[in-house]
Coordinates of C-alpha atoms in Angstrom, one line a residue:
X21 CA 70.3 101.3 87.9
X22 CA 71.9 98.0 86.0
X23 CA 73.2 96.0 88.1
X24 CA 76.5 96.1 85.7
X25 CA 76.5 99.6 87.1
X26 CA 75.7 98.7 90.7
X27 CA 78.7 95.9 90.3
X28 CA 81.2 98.9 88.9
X29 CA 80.5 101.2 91.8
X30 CA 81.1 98.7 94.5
X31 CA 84.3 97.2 92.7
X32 CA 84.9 101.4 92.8
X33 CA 84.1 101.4 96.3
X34 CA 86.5 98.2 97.3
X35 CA 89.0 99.8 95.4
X36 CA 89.2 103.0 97.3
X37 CA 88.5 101.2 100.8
X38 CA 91.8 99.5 99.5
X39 CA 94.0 102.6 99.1
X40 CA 92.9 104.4 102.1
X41 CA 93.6 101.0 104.0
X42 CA 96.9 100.5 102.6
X43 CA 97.9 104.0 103.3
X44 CA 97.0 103.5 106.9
X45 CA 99.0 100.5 107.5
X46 CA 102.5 102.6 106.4
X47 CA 103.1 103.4 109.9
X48 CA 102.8 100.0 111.4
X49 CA 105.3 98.7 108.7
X50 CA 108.1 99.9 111.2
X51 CA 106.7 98.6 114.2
X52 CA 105.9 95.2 113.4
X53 CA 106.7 95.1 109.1
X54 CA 104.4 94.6 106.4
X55 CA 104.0 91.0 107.2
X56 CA 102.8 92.2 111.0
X57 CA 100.6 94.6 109.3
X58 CA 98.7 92.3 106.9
X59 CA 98.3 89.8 110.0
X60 CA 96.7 92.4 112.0
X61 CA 94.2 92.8 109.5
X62 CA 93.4 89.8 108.4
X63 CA 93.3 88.2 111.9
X64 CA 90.8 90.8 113.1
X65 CA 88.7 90.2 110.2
X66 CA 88.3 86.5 110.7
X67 CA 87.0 88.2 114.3
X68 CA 84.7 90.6 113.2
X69 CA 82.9 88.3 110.4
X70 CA 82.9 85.7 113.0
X71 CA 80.7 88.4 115.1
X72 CA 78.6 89.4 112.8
X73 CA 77.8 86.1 110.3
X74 CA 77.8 83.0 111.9
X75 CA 79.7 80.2 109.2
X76 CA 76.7 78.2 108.5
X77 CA 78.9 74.5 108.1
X78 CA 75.9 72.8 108.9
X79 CA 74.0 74.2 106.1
X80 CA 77.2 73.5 103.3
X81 CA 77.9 70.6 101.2
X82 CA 81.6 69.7 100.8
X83 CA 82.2 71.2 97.6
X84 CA 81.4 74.9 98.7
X85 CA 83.0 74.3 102.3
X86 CA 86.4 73.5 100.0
X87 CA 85.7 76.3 98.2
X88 CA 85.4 79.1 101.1
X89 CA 88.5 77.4 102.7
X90 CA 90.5 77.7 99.3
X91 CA 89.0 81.5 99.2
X92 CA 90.6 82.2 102.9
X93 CA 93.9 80.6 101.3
X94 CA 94.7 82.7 98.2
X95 CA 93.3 85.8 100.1
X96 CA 96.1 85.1 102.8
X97 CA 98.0 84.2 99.8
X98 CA 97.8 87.2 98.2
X99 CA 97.9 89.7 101.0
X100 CA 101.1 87.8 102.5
X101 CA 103.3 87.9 98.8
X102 CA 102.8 91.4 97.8
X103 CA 103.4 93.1 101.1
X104 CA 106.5 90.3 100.9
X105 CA 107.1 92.0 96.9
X106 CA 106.9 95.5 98.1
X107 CA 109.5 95.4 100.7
X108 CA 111.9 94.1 97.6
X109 CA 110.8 95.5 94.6
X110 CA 109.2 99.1 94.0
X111 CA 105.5 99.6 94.6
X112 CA 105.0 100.4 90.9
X113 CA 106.4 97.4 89.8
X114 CA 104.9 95.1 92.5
X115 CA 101.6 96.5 91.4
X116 CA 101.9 96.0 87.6
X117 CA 103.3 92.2 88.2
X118 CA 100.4 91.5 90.4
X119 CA 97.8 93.1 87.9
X120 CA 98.8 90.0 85.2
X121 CA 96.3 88.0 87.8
X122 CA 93.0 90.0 87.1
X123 CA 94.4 90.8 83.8
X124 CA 94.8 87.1 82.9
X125 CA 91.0 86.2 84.0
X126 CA 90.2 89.2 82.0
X127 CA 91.8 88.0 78.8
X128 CA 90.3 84.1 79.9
X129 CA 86.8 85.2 80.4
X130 CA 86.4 87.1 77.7
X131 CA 83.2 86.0 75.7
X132 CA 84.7 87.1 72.3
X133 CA 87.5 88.9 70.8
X134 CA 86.1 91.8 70.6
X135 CA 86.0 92.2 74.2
X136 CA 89.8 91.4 74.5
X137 CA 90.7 95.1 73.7
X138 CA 89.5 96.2 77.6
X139 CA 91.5 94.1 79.3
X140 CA 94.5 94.9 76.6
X141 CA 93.9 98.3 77.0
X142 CA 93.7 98.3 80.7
X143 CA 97.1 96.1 80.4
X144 CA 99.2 98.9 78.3
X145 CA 97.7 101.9 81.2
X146 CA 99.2 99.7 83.8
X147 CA 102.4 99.4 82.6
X148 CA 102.4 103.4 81.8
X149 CA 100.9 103.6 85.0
X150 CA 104.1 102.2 86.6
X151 CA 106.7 102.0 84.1
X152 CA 108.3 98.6 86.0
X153 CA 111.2 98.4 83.3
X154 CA 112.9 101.6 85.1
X155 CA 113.7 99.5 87.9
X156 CA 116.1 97.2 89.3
X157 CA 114.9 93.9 89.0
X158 CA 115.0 91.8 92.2
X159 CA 114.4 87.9 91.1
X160 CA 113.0 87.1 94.9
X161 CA 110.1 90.4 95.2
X162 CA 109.3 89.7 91.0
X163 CA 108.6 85.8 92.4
X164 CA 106.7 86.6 95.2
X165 CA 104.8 89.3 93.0
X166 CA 104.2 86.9 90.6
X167 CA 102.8 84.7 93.3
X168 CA 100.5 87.3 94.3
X169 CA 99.5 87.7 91.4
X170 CA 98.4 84.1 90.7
X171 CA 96.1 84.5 94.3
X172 CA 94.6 87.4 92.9
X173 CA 93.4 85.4 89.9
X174 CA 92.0 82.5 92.2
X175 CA 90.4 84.8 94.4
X176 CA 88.0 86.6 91.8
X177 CA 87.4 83.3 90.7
X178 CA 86.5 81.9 94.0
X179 CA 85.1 84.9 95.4
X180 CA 82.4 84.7 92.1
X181 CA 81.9 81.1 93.3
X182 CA 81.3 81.6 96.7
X183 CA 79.1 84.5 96.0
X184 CA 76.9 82.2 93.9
X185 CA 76.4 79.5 95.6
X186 CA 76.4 81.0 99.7
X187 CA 74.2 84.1 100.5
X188 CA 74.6 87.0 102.1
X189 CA 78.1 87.5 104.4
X190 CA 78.2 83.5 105.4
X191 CA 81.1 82.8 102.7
X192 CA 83.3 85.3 103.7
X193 CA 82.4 84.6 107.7
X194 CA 84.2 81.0 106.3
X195 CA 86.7 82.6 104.3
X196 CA 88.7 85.5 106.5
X197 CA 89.0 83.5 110.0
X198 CA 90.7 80.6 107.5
X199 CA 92.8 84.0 106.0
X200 CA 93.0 84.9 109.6
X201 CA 94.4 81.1 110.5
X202 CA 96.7 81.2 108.1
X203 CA 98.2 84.4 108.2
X204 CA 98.8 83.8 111.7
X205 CA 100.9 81.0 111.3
X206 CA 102.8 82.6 108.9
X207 CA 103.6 85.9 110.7
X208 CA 102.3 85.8 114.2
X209 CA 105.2 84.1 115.7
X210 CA 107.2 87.2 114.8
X211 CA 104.7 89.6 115.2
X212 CA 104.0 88.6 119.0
X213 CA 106.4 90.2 120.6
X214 CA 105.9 93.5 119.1
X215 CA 102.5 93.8 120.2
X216 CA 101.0 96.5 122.1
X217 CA 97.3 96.9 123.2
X218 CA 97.6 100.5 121.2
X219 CA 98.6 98.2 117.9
X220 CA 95.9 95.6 118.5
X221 CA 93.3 98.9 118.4
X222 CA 94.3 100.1 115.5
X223 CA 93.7 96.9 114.0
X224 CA 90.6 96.3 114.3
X225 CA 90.2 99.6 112.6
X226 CA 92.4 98.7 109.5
X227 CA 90.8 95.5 109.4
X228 CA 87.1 96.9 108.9
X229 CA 88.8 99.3 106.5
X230 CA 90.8 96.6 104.5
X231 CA 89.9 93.8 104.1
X232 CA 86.3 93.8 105.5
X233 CA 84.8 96.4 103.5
X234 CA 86.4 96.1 100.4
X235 CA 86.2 92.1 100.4
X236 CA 81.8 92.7 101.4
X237 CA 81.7 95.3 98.1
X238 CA 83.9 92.8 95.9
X239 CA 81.7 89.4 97.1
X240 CA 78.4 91.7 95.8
X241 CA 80.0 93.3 92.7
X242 CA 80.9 89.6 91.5
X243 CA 77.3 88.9 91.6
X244 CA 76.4 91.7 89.2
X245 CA 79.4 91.6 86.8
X246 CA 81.8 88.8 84.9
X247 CA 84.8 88.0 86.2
X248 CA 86.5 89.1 82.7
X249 CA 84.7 92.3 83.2
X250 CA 85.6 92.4 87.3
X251 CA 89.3 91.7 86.6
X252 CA 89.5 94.9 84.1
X253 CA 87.9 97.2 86.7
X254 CA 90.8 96.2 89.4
X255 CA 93.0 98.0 87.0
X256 CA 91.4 101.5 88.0
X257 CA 93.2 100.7 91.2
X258 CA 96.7 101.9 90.0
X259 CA 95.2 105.1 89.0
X260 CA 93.2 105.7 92.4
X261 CA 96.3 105.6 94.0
X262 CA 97.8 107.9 91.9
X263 CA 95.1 110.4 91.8
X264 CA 95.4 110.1 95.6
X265 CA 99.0 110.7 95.9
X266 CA 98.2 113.6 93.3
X267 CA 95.5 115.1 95.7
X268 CA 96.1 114.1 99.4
X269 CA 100.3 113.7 98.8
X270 CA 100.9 116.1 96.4
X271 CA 103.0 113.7 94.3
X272 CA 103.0 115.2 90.4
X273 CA 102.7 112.6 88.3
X274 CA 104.8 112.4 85.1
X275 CA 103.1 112.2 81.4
X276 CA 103.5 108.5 80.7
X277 CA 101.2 108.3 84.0
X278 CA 98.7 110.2 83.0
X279 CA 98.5 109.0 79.6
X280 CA 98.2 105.8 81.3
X281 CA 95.3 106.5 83.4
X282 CA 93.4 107.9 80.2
X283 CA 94.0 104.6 78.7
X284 CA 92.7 102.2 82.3
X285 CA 89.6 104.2 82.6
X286 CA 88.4 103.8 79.2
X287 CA 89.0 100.0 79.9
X288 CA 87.2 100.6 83.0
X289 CA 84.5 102.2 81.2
X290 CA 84.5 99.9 78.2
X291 CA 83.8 96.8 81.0
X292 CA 81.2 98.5 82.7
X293 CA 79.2 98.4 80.0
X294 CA 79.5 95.3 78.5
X295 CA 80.4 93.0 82.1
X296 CA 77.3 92.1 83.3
X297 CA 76.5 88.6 83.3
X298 CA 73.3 87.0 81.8
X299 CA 72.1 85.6 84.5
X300 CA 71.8 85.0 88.2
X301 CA 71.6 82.0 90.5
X302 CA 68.4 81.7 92.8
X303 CA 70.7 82.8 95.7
X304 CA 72.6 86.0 94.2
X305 CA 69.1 86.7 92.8
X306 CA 67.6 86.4 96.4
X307 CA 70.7 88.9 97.4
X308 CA 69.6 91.2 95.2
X309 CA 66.3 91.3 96.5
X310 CA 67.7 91.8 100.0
X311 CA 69.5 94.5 98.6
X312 CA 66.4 96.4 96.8
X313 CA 63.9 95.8 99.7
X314 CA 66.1 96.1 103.3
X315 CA 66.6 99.5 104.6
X316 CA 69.5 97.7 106.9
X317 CA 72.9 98.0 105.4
X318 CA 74.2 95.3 106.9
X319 CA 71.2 93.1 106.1
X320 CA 71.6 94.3 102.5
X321 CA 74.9 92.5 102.3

């Protein structure tokens, strides 16, 4: 298999691991708000990549250290500002305003014109997708959108980076407890007092099912694919969660949405086959190798 394939079923993989997790947190939004939620998550997965990758500072030079910690900023960034959108603006709206991130390393990366017309396409299927002009516009959730979107960009870039230049799991074992850190001084002074030892549980749950997962899948598909081609692929996500409403919530989808999700995965497609990069560095080549020759899954990451 390619590894521009391998990349575009992992991205796949984050994507879903992203839905299901998002779903999940719903039910805490009442008990301690979406801000509460995203702490819980991101907190725990500081925890659990503390446990299972040791942060090799030692080992970094200053340049990647400030990269990792910038990495655990926008993720917090990004998490923190669109659960902030959604509890202002629509979810379909929130979603297409945060797409312009991807969508504008998409458009950035892009080695030649040519290959503009994925991310373009995967643009117009977005806004089908979610149709944000039939809403009211709130100028607060657009901003914070907006914001999240900008974090989204950062982190594909950094996440590429950090992939690159730090093997295996020790990036993101830097990354998620500074996510963690900051999240916590954002929302944990308001989210304390509506803990319970059942809510701290289910946690640790979320967190391995968003952001841990999806965040492992997305370091490794980075390795394998172009950022341009990486940030078309995230627009699938809009249509994942609407096949999922389709099938698990039974929510019928109107024809502008479906039209749209014709026209995102024939971006999707159209960047799967032409987003893999040219070459590796020595240590994404030396993950690969871990990933063809471990039977481990966790030592394949």
């Amino acid at each position: 298999m390619s590894p521009a394939r391998t990349g575009t079923g992992m991205a796949l993989g984050s994507m879903l691991c992203v839905q299901i997790g998002l779903a999940a947190s719903v039910g805490l939004f009442d008990r301690v708000g979406p801000e509460g939620a995203a702490w819980l998550r991101l907190s725990w997965a500081g925890v659990i990549l503390l446990l299972i990758a040791r942060p090799p500072l030692r080992t970094m030079n200053r340049r990647t250290l400030a990269a990792c910690v910038a990495l655990g900023v926008v993720t917090a960034g990004v998490t923190m500002l669109f659960m902030g959108a959604v509890a202002r603006i629509p979810l379909g709206m929130a979603s297409a305003l945060e797409f312009l991130g991807p969508l504008g390393v998409a458009v950035a990366r892009s080695a030649s014109r040519r290959l503009l017309v994925w991310p373009l396409l995967a643009a117009v299927g977005v806004l089908l997708l979610n149709q944000p002009w039939s809403a009211h516009v709130d100028v607060v959730g657009v901003a914070l959108a907006l914001g999240a979107a900008c974090c989204w960009a950062a982190y594909i870039l950094l996440t590429q980076h950090v992939g690159d230049e730090v093997t295996g799991l020790r990036g993101l074992a830097v990354s998620l407890p500074v996510a963690g850190i900051v999240a916590t001084v954002v929302a944990g002074p308001s989210t304390f007092p509506r803990l319970t030892w059942g809510l701290v549980v289910i946690g640790i749950g979320l967190a391995v099912l968003l952001p841990v997962v999806p965040f492992i899948l997305e370091l490794l598909a980075l390795r394998r694919l172009t950022a341009g081609a990486f940030g078309t692929l995230m627009s699938l996500e809009p249509a994942i969660a609407l096949v999922v409403g389709f099938l698990i919530l039974h929510q019928v989808p109107g024809l502008w949405p479906v039209v749209g999700i014709c026209f995102v995965v024939a971006a999707g497609v159209g960047a799967e086959r032409t987003g893999q990069r040219e070459a590796l560095t020595a240590d994404a080549a030396e993950g690969q190798r871990w990933d063809e020759t471990s039977s481990s899954p966790l030592r394949s990451l």
